[in-house]
Amino acid sequence: MLIAAVDVGSARARAGLFTTDGRLVARASRGFATLSPESGQAGFDFAEIWQAVADALAEARRMAGASPAQVQALAFDATCSLVVDAPGFAPDVIAWHDHRAVAEAEELGRLPHEVVVRAGGSVSPEMQTPKLMWLARRRPDAWRMLRGVRDLCDHLAFRATGTPARSLCATAAKWPYLPDRGGWAEDLLAALGIAGFPHDDPVLPPGAAIGPLSRQGAAELGLDRECVVAAGLIDAFAGALGAAPDMPALIAGTSNCVMAGGVAAAPALWGPYPGAIMPAEAVSEGGQSATGALLESIRRQYSQPTTHDEIVARIAAAPEPGQGMHVLPDFKGNRAPFADPLMRGVVHGLSLERGVAAMDALYWRAAVGIALGTRQVIGHMRLCPPRIAMAGGQARAPLLRQLYADATGAEIHWQPEDAVLRGTAIAAAAPQAGGLAVARARFARDVEITRPDPQARLRRERDWSVFLRMQEQREEITKLTAGD
């Protein structure tokens, strides 16, 4: 028997196959396009995502030499993108990082409501409620014809099973839903004029069985109908579930998210969200927007094609390039501590050089700025952890794990296999394992520990002082140019 996990990120669908004791036996991925119909908008085509999912699963099965009948459990995680199932609405997936609903988010953030409090008091346009407001106001034709509107992880499960259901993870974290106060905030929905969207699907905790694959889903995914699909999670939450337990988790992928329990509601923090990962536990999130995306943007500026692994290997061989350069990494806005989606990044000390060495220096100093931003998020959450569990694409590079250890002063605990796919596989395995906690213990792996380096800590402390001063200067400049 094999457990299948599918992770749909910002540009790729990844499929992993695990044994029942948590060993990853095969992993494959397929890409899909980001579509930008208008300035400030970003979306995906669900049909293209679904085909990428099917192709990745087929490749993983081929790599493992597994028959369809061997795959008996499946779950999906995804970015918190919004699938709009309405005739004529295209692209039919509004990307998580789409900022078309900035005005609606600002309006919502002024309301005295618990949903707003749990969104940090200043609602991000990345959340689903402002996007629903935008849809109802700007596309009333699509709003009237809605057949369904779901988080991407939920729509993937719906396409696979034909059974409508919502994951408590996505619903509590991104929708106007309060699991500890009766569920849907119908008063807020009515006040905003968006109560009419279909939202009577059952809300299931992560790892709860939704049901077997439908005939269509099984045919499209190349699996048997006996395969049972479980409720999944948002990708960062899946990473937290699959990372080392009993400590805050840093999910460092396209964006950076710090996930932790026991954090009270506070400005610019998301949560606490009861049951969003484990039952009877509440999790809060402090985030940075477009961190890995910033590194990817820099990679694309190289004059010759290169990979992230090649860049990191060169930097590791010639440490600390870019002396005198400093970066504030908020090129796609700031989640915490400023909660400003319009905030922009700053580079100090940039030259006209565009050779490999100069680009490596820019890449490294951007990575340093991102790590310092993570330190700021952790402090804003009022945490001072001696250990942090790290997951996500950035965690695969020893150099970056060391950077985060040096920037935060905490040990970085990393499980070598893919924590995001592992977290989703834990959810998939939960119905047959006897629950999420049992499956998580079964899937645990030995960790590699990266400890702070004292000399590098001194360099990061100097960088930290510059980082804070640059933020002050940016604020001064913003005030000076407020009327422009």
Coordinates of C-alpha atoms in Angstrom, one line a residue:
M1 CA 0.0 0.0 0.0
L2 CA 1.2 3.5 -0.9
I3 CA 0.1 7.0 0.3
A4 CA -0.1 9.7 -2.3
A5 CA 0.4 13.4 -1.5
V6 CA 0.0 16.3 -4.0
D7 CA 1.4 19.8 -3.4
V8 CA 0.2 22.6 -5.7
G9 CA 2.5 25.6 -5.4
S10 CA 2.8 28.8 -7.3
A11 CA 4.2 27.3 -10.4
R12 CA 4.4 23.5 -10.1
A13 CA 2.3 20.5 -9.0
R14 CA 4.4 18.0 -7.1
A15 CA 3.3 14.4 -6.3
G16 CA 5.0 12.1 -3.8
L17 CA 4.4 8.5 -2.9
F18 CA 5.0 7.3 0.6
T19 CA 5.0 3.9 2.3
T20 CA 2.7 3.5 5.3
D21 CA 5.6 4.1 7.7
G22 CA 6.4 7.4 6.1
R23 CA 9.3 6.6 3.7
L24 CA 9.2 8.7 0.5
V25 CA 9.7 6.4 -2.4
A26 CA 9.1 8.7 -5.4
R27 CA 8.5 12.3 -6.2
A28 CA 7.8 14.1 -9.5
S29 CA 6.6 17.5 -10.6
R30 CA 5.0 19.3 -13.5
G31 CA 4.8 23.1 -14.1
F32 CA 1.9 25.3 -15.0
A33 CA 1.6 28.9 -16.1
T34 CA 0.8 32.1 -14.2
L35 CA -1.6 34.2 -16.1
S36 CA -1.8 38.0 -15.7
P37 CA -5.0 39.3 -17.4
E38 CA -4.6 42.8 -16.0
S39 CA -2.1 44.8 -14.0
G40 CA -2.0 43.7 -10.4
Q41 CA -3.8 40.5 -11.2
A42 CA -2.5 36.9 -11.4
G43 CA -4.3 33.7 -12.0
F44 CA -4.1 30.1 -13.1
D45 CA -6.1 27.8 -15.3
F46 CA -7.5 25.0 -13.2
A47 CA -7.6 22.6 -16.1
E48 CA -3.8 23.1 -16.6
I49 CA -3.2 22.6 -12.9
W50 CA -5.3 19.4 -12.9
Q51 CA -3.4 18.1 -15.9
A52 CA -0.1 18.9 -14.1
V53 CA -1.3 17.0 -11.0
A54 CA -2.3 13.9 -13.1
D55 CA 1.0 14.0 -15.0
A56 CA 3.1 14.3 -11.8
L57 CA 1.2 11.4 -10.1
A58 CA 1.7 9.2 -13.2
E59 CA 5.4 10.0 -13.2
A60 CA 5.7 9.3 -9.5
R61 CA 4.0 5.9 -10.0
R62 CA 6.3 5.1 -12.9
M63 CA 9.3 6.0 -10.8
A64 CA 8.1 3.8 -8.0
G65 CA 7.0 0.9 -10.3
A66 CA 3.6 1.1 -8.6
S67 CA 0.3 0.0 -10.0
P68 CA -2.9 2.1 -9.6
A69 CA -4.2 -0.4 -7.0
Q70 CA -1.3 0.1 -4.7
V71 CA -2.2 3.8 -4.1
Q72 CA -5.0 3.6 -1.6
A73 CA -4.9 7.1 0.0
L74 CA -4.6 10.6 -1.3
A75 CA -4.6 14.2 -0.1
F76 CA -3.9 17.6 -1.6
D77 CA -2.3 20.7 -0.3
A78 CA -2.2 24.0 -2.3
T79 CA -1.6 27.7 -2.1
C80 CA -4.6 29.6 -0.8
S81 CA -5.7 30.5 -4.3
L82 CA -9.4 30.9 -5.0
V83 CA -11.2 28.7 -7.6
V84 CA -14.1 30.5 -9.2
D85 CA -16.5 28.0 -10.9
A86 CA -18.6 30.3 -13.0
P87 CA -19.3 30.4 -16.7
G88 CA -17.1 32.8 -18.6
F89 CA -14.8 33.6 -15.6
A90 CA -11.2 33.2 -16.8
P91 CA -8.6 32.5 -15.6
D92 CA -10.8 30.5 -13.2
V93 CA -8.2 30.5 -10.3
I94 CA -7.3 33.8 -8.7
A95 CA -3.8 33.3 -7.4
W96 CA -3.0 33.7 -3.7
H97 CA -0.7 36.6 -4.5
D98 CA -3.2 38.5 -6.6
H99 CA -3.8 42.0 -5.3
R100 CA -6.9 43.0 -7.2
A101 CA -8.9 43.3 -4.0
V102 CA -6.6 45.9 -2.1
A103 CA -9.5 48.4 -1.8
E104 CA -11.9 45.7 -0.5
A105 CA -9.3 44.5 2.0
E106 CA -8.8 48.0 3.3
E107 CA -12.6 48.4 3.7
L108 CA -13.0 45.1 5.5
G109 CA -10.1 45.9 7.8
R110 CA -12.0 48.9 9.2
L111 CA -14.8 46.8 10.5
P112 CA -15.0 45.8 14.2
H113 CA -15.4 42.0 13.7
E114 CA -13.6 38.9 15.1
V115 CA -12.8 37.8 11.5
V116 CA -10.8 41.0 11.1
V117 CA -9.1 40.6 14.5
R118 CA -7.9 37.1 13.5
A119 CA -6.6 38.5 10.3
G120 CA -4.3 40.8 12.2
G121 CA -6.6 43.8 12.2
S122 CA -5.6 44.7 8.7
V123 CA -6.9 42.2 6.2
S124 CA -4.6 41.1 3.5
P125 CA -5.9 41.1 -0.1
E126 CA -4.4 37.6 -0.3
M127 CA -7.3 36.3 1.8
Q128 CA -10.6 35.1 0.3
T129 CA -13.1 37.5 1.9
P130 CA -11.9 40.6 0.0
K131 CA -11.6 38.5 -3.2
L132 CA -15.3 37.5 -2.7
M133 CA -16.2 41.2 -2.2
W134 CA -14.3 42.1 -5.4
L135 CA -16.0 39.3 -7.3
A136 CA -19.5 40.3 -6.2
R137 CA -18.9 44.0 -7.0
R138 CA -16.7 43.9 -10.1
R139 CA -18.0 40.7 -11.8
P140 CA -21.7 40.5 -10.8
D141 CA -22.2 38.4 -13.9
A142 CA -19.9 35.7 -12.6
W143 CA -21.3 36.1 -9.0
R144 CA -24.8 35.4 -10.1
M145 CA -23.8 32.3 -12.0
L146 CA -21.5 30.8 -9.3
R147 CA -21.6 27.0 -9.3
G148 CA -19.0 27.0 -6.5
V149 CA -16.1 29.0 -5.1
R150 CA -13.4 27.1 -3.1
D151 CA -9.9 27.2 -1.8
L152 CA -7.6 25.4 -4.3
C153 CA -6.9 22.5 -2.0
D154 CA -10.6 21.9 -1.6
H155 CA -11.4 22.2 -5.3
L156 CA -8.7 19.6 -6.1
A157 CA -10.4 17.2 -3.7
F158 CA -13.8 18.0 -5.1
R159 CA -12.5 17.3 -8.7
A160 CA -11.1 14.0 -7.5
T161 CA -14.1 12.8 -5.6
G162 CA -17.1 14.7 -6.8
T163 CA -18.0 15.2 -3.1
P164 CA -18.2 18.8 -2.0
A165 CA -16.3 19.4 1.3
R166 CA -14.1 22.1 2.7
S167 CA -10.9 21.7 4.8
L168 CA -11.1 23.4 8.2
C169 CA -7.5 24.5 7.6
A170 CA -8.3 26.7 4.6
T171 CA -11.7 27.7 5.8
A172 CA -10.6 28.9 9.2
A173 CA -7.4 30.6 8.0
K174 CA -8.6 32.4 4.9
W175 CA -12.4 32.6 4.9
P176 CA -15.0 34.4 7.2
Y177 CA -15.3 31.2 9.3
L178 CA -14.9 31.0 13.1
P179 CA -14.8 27.3 14.1
D180 CA -15.0 28.1 17.8
R181 CA -18.0 30.5 17.3
G182 CA -20.4 28.5 15.3
G183 CA -18.8 28.5 11.9
W184 CA -19.6 30.9 9.1
A185 CA -19.8 34.6 10.1
E186 CA -23.2 35.1 8.5
D187 CA -23.5 38.6 10.0
L188 CA -20.3 39.7 8.3
L189 CA -21.3 38.0 5.0
A190 CA -24.7 39.9 5.1
A191 CA -23.1 43.2 6.0
L192 CA -20.7 42.8 3.0
G193 CA -23.4 41.7 0.6
I194 CA -21.7 38.4 -0.1
A195 CA -23.9 36.0 1.8
G196 CA -25.2 34.4 -1.5
F197 CA -22.1 32.4 -2.5
P198 CA -22.4 28.6 -2.1
H199 CA -21.0 27.7 1.3
D200 CA -23.1 24.9 2.7
D201 CA -20.5 22.2 2.1
P202 CA -19.4 20.3 5.2
V203 CA -16.2 21.6 6.8
L204 CA -13.8 18.7 7.7
P205 CA -10.7 18.7 9.9
P206 CA -7.4 17.9 8.1
G207 CA -7.0 14.2 7.7
A208 CA -10.7 13.4 7.7
A209 CA -11.9 11.1 5.0
I210 CA -13.9 12.8 2.2
G211 CA -14.5 9.7 0.2
P212 CA -13.2 7.5 -2.6
L213 CA -12.3 8.8 -6.0
S214 CA -15.2 9.3 -8.4
R215 CA -15.2 7.4 -11.6
Q216 CA -14.1 10.5 -13.5
G217 CA -11.4 11.4 -10.9
A218 CA -10.0 7.9 -10.9
A219 CA -9.7 7.9 -14.7
E220 CA -8.1 11.3 -14.9
L221 CA -5.6 10.6 -12.1
G222 CA -4.8 7.0 -13.3
L223 CA -5.8 5.5 -9.9
D224 CA -8.4 3.0 -8.7
R225 CA -11.7 4.2 -7.3
E226 CA -10.9 2.5 -4.0
C227 CA -8.3 5.2 -3.3
V228 CA -9.7 7.4 -0.4
V229 CA -9.2 11.1 -0.4
A230 CA -8.8 13.0 2.8
A231 CA -9.2 16.7 3.6
G232 CA -5.9 18.5 3.0
L233 CA -4.4 21.8 4.0
I234 CA -2.9 25.1 2.8
D235 CA 0.7 24.4 1.7
A236 CA 2.4 26.2 4.6
F237 CA 0.2 24.4 7.1
A238 CA 1.1 21.1 5.5
G239 CA 4.7 22.0 5.9
A240 CA 4.2 22.8 9.5
L241 CA 2.5 19.4 10.0
G242 CA 5.3 17.6 8.2
A243 CA 8.2 19.5 10.0
A244 CA 9.8 18.6 13.3
P245 CA 7.1 18.9 16.0
D246 CA 7.0 20.7 19.3
M247 CA 8.6 23.9 18.1
P248 CA 7.7 26.9 15.8
A249 CA 7.9 26.0 12.1
L250 CA 9.4 28.2 9.4
I251 CA 8.1 27.3 6.0
A252 CA 10.4 29.0 3.6
G253 CA 9.1 28.6 0.0
T254 CA 7.7 31.2 -2.4
S255 CA 6.8 33.2 0.8
N256 CA 8.0 32.7 4.3
C257 CA 5.6 31.7 7.1
V258 CA 6.3 31.2 10.8
M259 CA 3.7 28.9 12.3
A260 CA 3.4 28.6 16.1
G261 CA 0.9 27.7 18.8
G262 CA 0.2 29.7 21.9
V263 CA 0.4 33.1 20.2
A264 CA -2.3 35.6 21.0
A265 CA -4.1 37.7 18.4
A266 CA -2.1 40.8 17.5
P267 CA -1.8 43.3 14.7
A268 CA -0.3 41.9 11.5
L269 CA -0.5 38.3 12.8
W270 CA -2.9 35.8 11.3
G271 CA -4.8 33.7 13.8
P272 CA -5.1 32.0 16.2
Y273 CA -7.0 29.4 14.1
P274 CA -8.4 26.5 16.1
G275 CA -8.0 23.1 14.5
A276 CA -6.4 24.4 11.4
I277 CA -3.7 21.7 11.7
M278 CA -4.1 19.5 14.7
P279 CA -7.4 19.0 16.6
A280 CA -7.7 20.9 19.8
E281 CA -4.7 23.1 18.9
A282 CA -4.7 26.6 17.6
V283 CA -2.0 27.9 15.3
S284 CA -1.0 31.5 14.4
E285 CA 1.0 32.7 11.4
G286 CA 3.4 35.5 10.9
G287 CA 4.4 35.9 7.3
Q288 CA 6.7 37.5 4.7
S289 CA 5.4 38.0 1.2
A290 CA 7.3 36.7 -1.9
T291 CA 10.6 35.7 -0.3
G292 CA 11.5 32.7 -2.5
A293 CA 9.8 34.6 -5.3
L294 CA 12.3 37.4 -4.8
L295 CA 15.2 35.0 -5.1
E296 CA 13.6 33.5 -8.2
S297 CA 13.2 37.0 -9.7
I298 CA 16.9 37.6 -9.2
R299 CA 17.8 34.2 -10.7
R300 CA 16.0 35.2 -13.8
Q301 CA 18.1 38.3 -14.2
Y302 CA 21.3 36.4 -14.7
S303 CA 22.7 36.8 -18.3
Q304 CA 23.2 33.1 -18.6
P305 CA 20.7 30.4 -17.4
T306 CA 21.5 29.1 -13.9
T307 CA 19.8 27.2 -11.1
H308 CA 19.3 28.1 -7.5
D309 CA 21.5 25.2 -6.5
E310 CA 24.4 26.5 -8.7
I311 CA 24.1 30.0 -7.3
V312 CA 24.1 28.7 -3.7
A313 CA 27.1 26.5 -4.4
R314 CA 29.1 29.4 -5.8
I315 CA 28.2 31.6 -2.8
A316 CA 29.1 28.8 -0.3
A317 CA 32.6 28.6 -2.0
A318 CA 33.1 32.4 -1.8
P319 CA 31.3 33.4 1.4
E320 CA 29.8 36.8 2.2
P321 CA 29.7 38.4 -1.3
G322 CA 28.2 41.8 -1.6
Q323 CA 29.8 43.6 1.3
G324 CA 28.2 47.1 1.5
M325 CA 25.0 45.9 -0.1
H326 CA 21.8 45.7 2.0
V327 CA 18.2 44.7 1.0
L328 CA 14.8 45.2 2.5
P329 CA 12.9 42.3 0.8
D330 CA 9.3 43.7 0.8
F331 CA 9.0 43.8 -3.0
K332 CA 5.5 42.4 -2.9
G333 CA 4.3 44.2 0.3
N334 CA 4.8 43.3 4.0
R335 CA 2.6 41.0 6.0
A336 CA 4.3 41.3 9.4
P337 CA 5.0 43.4 11.3
F338 CA 3.7 46.3 9.1
A339 CA 0.7 44.6 7.3
D340 CA 1.1 46.8 4.3
P341 CA 0.5 45.1 0.9
L342 CA 1.7 48.3 -0.9
M343 CA 5.1 48.4 0.9
R344 CA 8.1 48.0 -1.5
G345 CA 11.6 46.7 -1.2
V346 CA 14.9 48.7 -1.0
V347 CA 18.4 47.9 -2.2
H348 CA 21.3 49.9 -0.9
G349 CA 24.7 49.7 -2.5
L350 CA 23.7 48.3 -5.9
S351 CA 26.2 48.8 -8.8
L352 CA 25.8 48.6 -12.5
E353 CA 27.7 45.3 -12.7
R354 CA 25.7 42.4 -14.0
G355 CA 28.3 39.7 -14.2
V356 CA 27.9 36.4 -12.3
A357 CA 29.8 37.6 -9.2
A358 CA 27.6 40.7 -9.0
M359 CA 24.4 38.8 -9.4
D360 CA 25.5 36.2 -6.8
A361 CA 26.2 39.1 -4.4
L362 CA 22.7 40.5 -5.0
Y363 CA 21.2 37.1 -4.5
W364 CA 23.0 36.5 -1.2
R365 CA 22.3 39.9 0.2
A366 CA 18.6 39.5 -0.7
A367 CA 18.7 36.1 1.2
V368 CA 20.2 37.9 4.2
G369 CA 17.5 40.5 4.1
I370 CA 14.8 37.8 4.0
A371 CA 16.4 36.0 6.9
L372 CA 16.5 39.2 8.9
G373 CA 12.8 39.7 8.0
T374 CA 12.1 36.3 9.5
R375 CA 13.9 37.3 12.7
Q376 CA 11.6 40.4 12.8
V377 CA 8.5 38.3 12.3
I378 CA 9.5 35.9 15.1
G379 CA 10.1 38.9 17.4
H380 CA 6.7 40.4 16.5
M381 CA 5.1 37.1 17.5
R382 CA 6.8 37.5 20.9
L383 CA 8.7 34.3 20.4
C384 CA 12.3 33.6 21.4
P385 CA 12.6 29.9 20.4
P386 CA 15.8 28.0 20.9
R387 CA 14.8 25.7 18.1
I388 CA 12.9 26.2 14.8
A389 CA 11.7 23.5 12.5
M390 CA 12.4 24.5 8.9
A391 CA 10.7 23.3 5.7
G392 CA 10.2 24.4 2.2
G393 CA 12.4 24.9 -0.9
Q394 CA 14.9 27.2 0.8
A395 CA 15.4 24.6 3.6
R396 CA 17.1 22.2 1.1
A397 CA 20.2 24.4 0.9
P398 CA 22.6 23.9 3.9
L399 CA 23.9 27.5 3.3
L400 CA 20.4 28.9 3.8
R401 CA 19.7 26.8 6.8
Q402 CA 22.9 28.2 8.3
L403 CA 21.9 31.7 7.4
Y404 CA 18.6 31.4 9.2
A405 CA 20.3 29.9 12.3
D406 CA 22.7 32.8 12.3
A407 CA 20.1 35.5 11.7
T408 CA 17.6 34.1 14.3
G409 CA 20.0 32.7 16.9
A410 CA 18.0 29.5 17.0
E411 CA 18.9 25.9 16.0
I412 CA 17.4 24.9 12.7
H413 CA 15.9 21.5 12.7
W414 CA 15.3 20.0 9.2
Q415 CA 14.0 16.6 8.2
P416 CA 15.8 15.8 4.9
E417 CA 12.7 14.5 3.1
D418 CA 10.1 17.0 1.8
A419 CA 8.1 18.3 4.8
V420 CA 5.3 19.8 2.7
L421 CA 4.6 16.6 0.9
R422 CA 5.1 14.7 4.1
G423 CA 2.5 16.8 5.9
T424 CA 0.0 16.1 3.1
A425 CA 0.8 12.4 3.2
I426 CA 0.2 12.5 6.9
A427 CA -3.3 13.9 6.2
A428 CA -3.9 11.2 3.5
A429 CA -2.8 8.4 5.9
A430 CA -4.8 9.6 8.9
P431 CA -8.1 7.9 8.1
Q432 CA -6.5 4.5 8.0
A433 CA -3.8 5.2 10.7
G434 CA -6.3 6.1 13.4
G435 CA -6.0 9.9 13.3
L436 CA -3.6 12.7 12.5
A437 CA -1.5 12.4 15.6
V438 CA -0.8 8.7 15.0
A439 CA 0.0 9.3 11.3
R440 CA 2.3 12.2 12.2
A441 CA 4.3 10.0 14.7
R442 CA 4.6 7.2 12.2
F443 CA 5.9 9.6 9.5
A444 CA 8.5 11.3 11.6
R445 CA 12.1 11.3 10.4
D446 CA 15.5 12.0 12.0
V447 CA 16.4 15.6 11.9
E448 CA 19.6 17.4 10.8
I449 CA 20.4 20.3 13.2
T450 CA 22.2 23.5 12.1
R451 CA 23.5 25.6 15.0
P452 CA 24.3 29.3 14.9
D453 CA 27.9 30.1 14.1
P454 CA 29.3 32.7 16.6
Q455 CA 31.3 34.7 14.0
A456 CA 28.5 34.7 11.5
R457 CA 26.2 35.8 14.3
L458 CA 28.3 39.0 14.7
R459 CA 28.0 39.8 11.0
R460 CA 24.2 39.3 11.1
E461 CA 23.9 41.5 14.2
R462 CA 25.6 44.3 12.2
D463 CA 23.2 43.6 9.3
W464 CA 20.3 43.7 11.7
S465 CA 21.2 47.2 12.8
V466 CA 21.4 48.4 9.2
F467 CA 18.1 46.6 8.4
L468 CA 16.2 48.4 11.1
R469 CA 17.8 51.8 10.2
M470 CA 16.8 51.3 6.5
Q471 CA 13.2 50.6 7.6
E472 CA 13.2 53.9 9.5
Q473 CA 14.6 55.7 6.4
R474 CA 12.0 54.1 4.2
E475 CA 9.3 55.3 6.5
E476 CA 10.7 58.8 6.5
I477 CA 10.9 58.9 2.7
T478 CA 7.3 57.5 2.4
K479 CA 6.1 60.4 4.6
L480 CA 8.0 62.9 2.7
T481 CA 6.5 61.8 -0.6
A482 CA 3.0 61.0 0.6
G483 CA 1.4 63.7 -1.6
D484 CA 3.2 62.6 -4.8

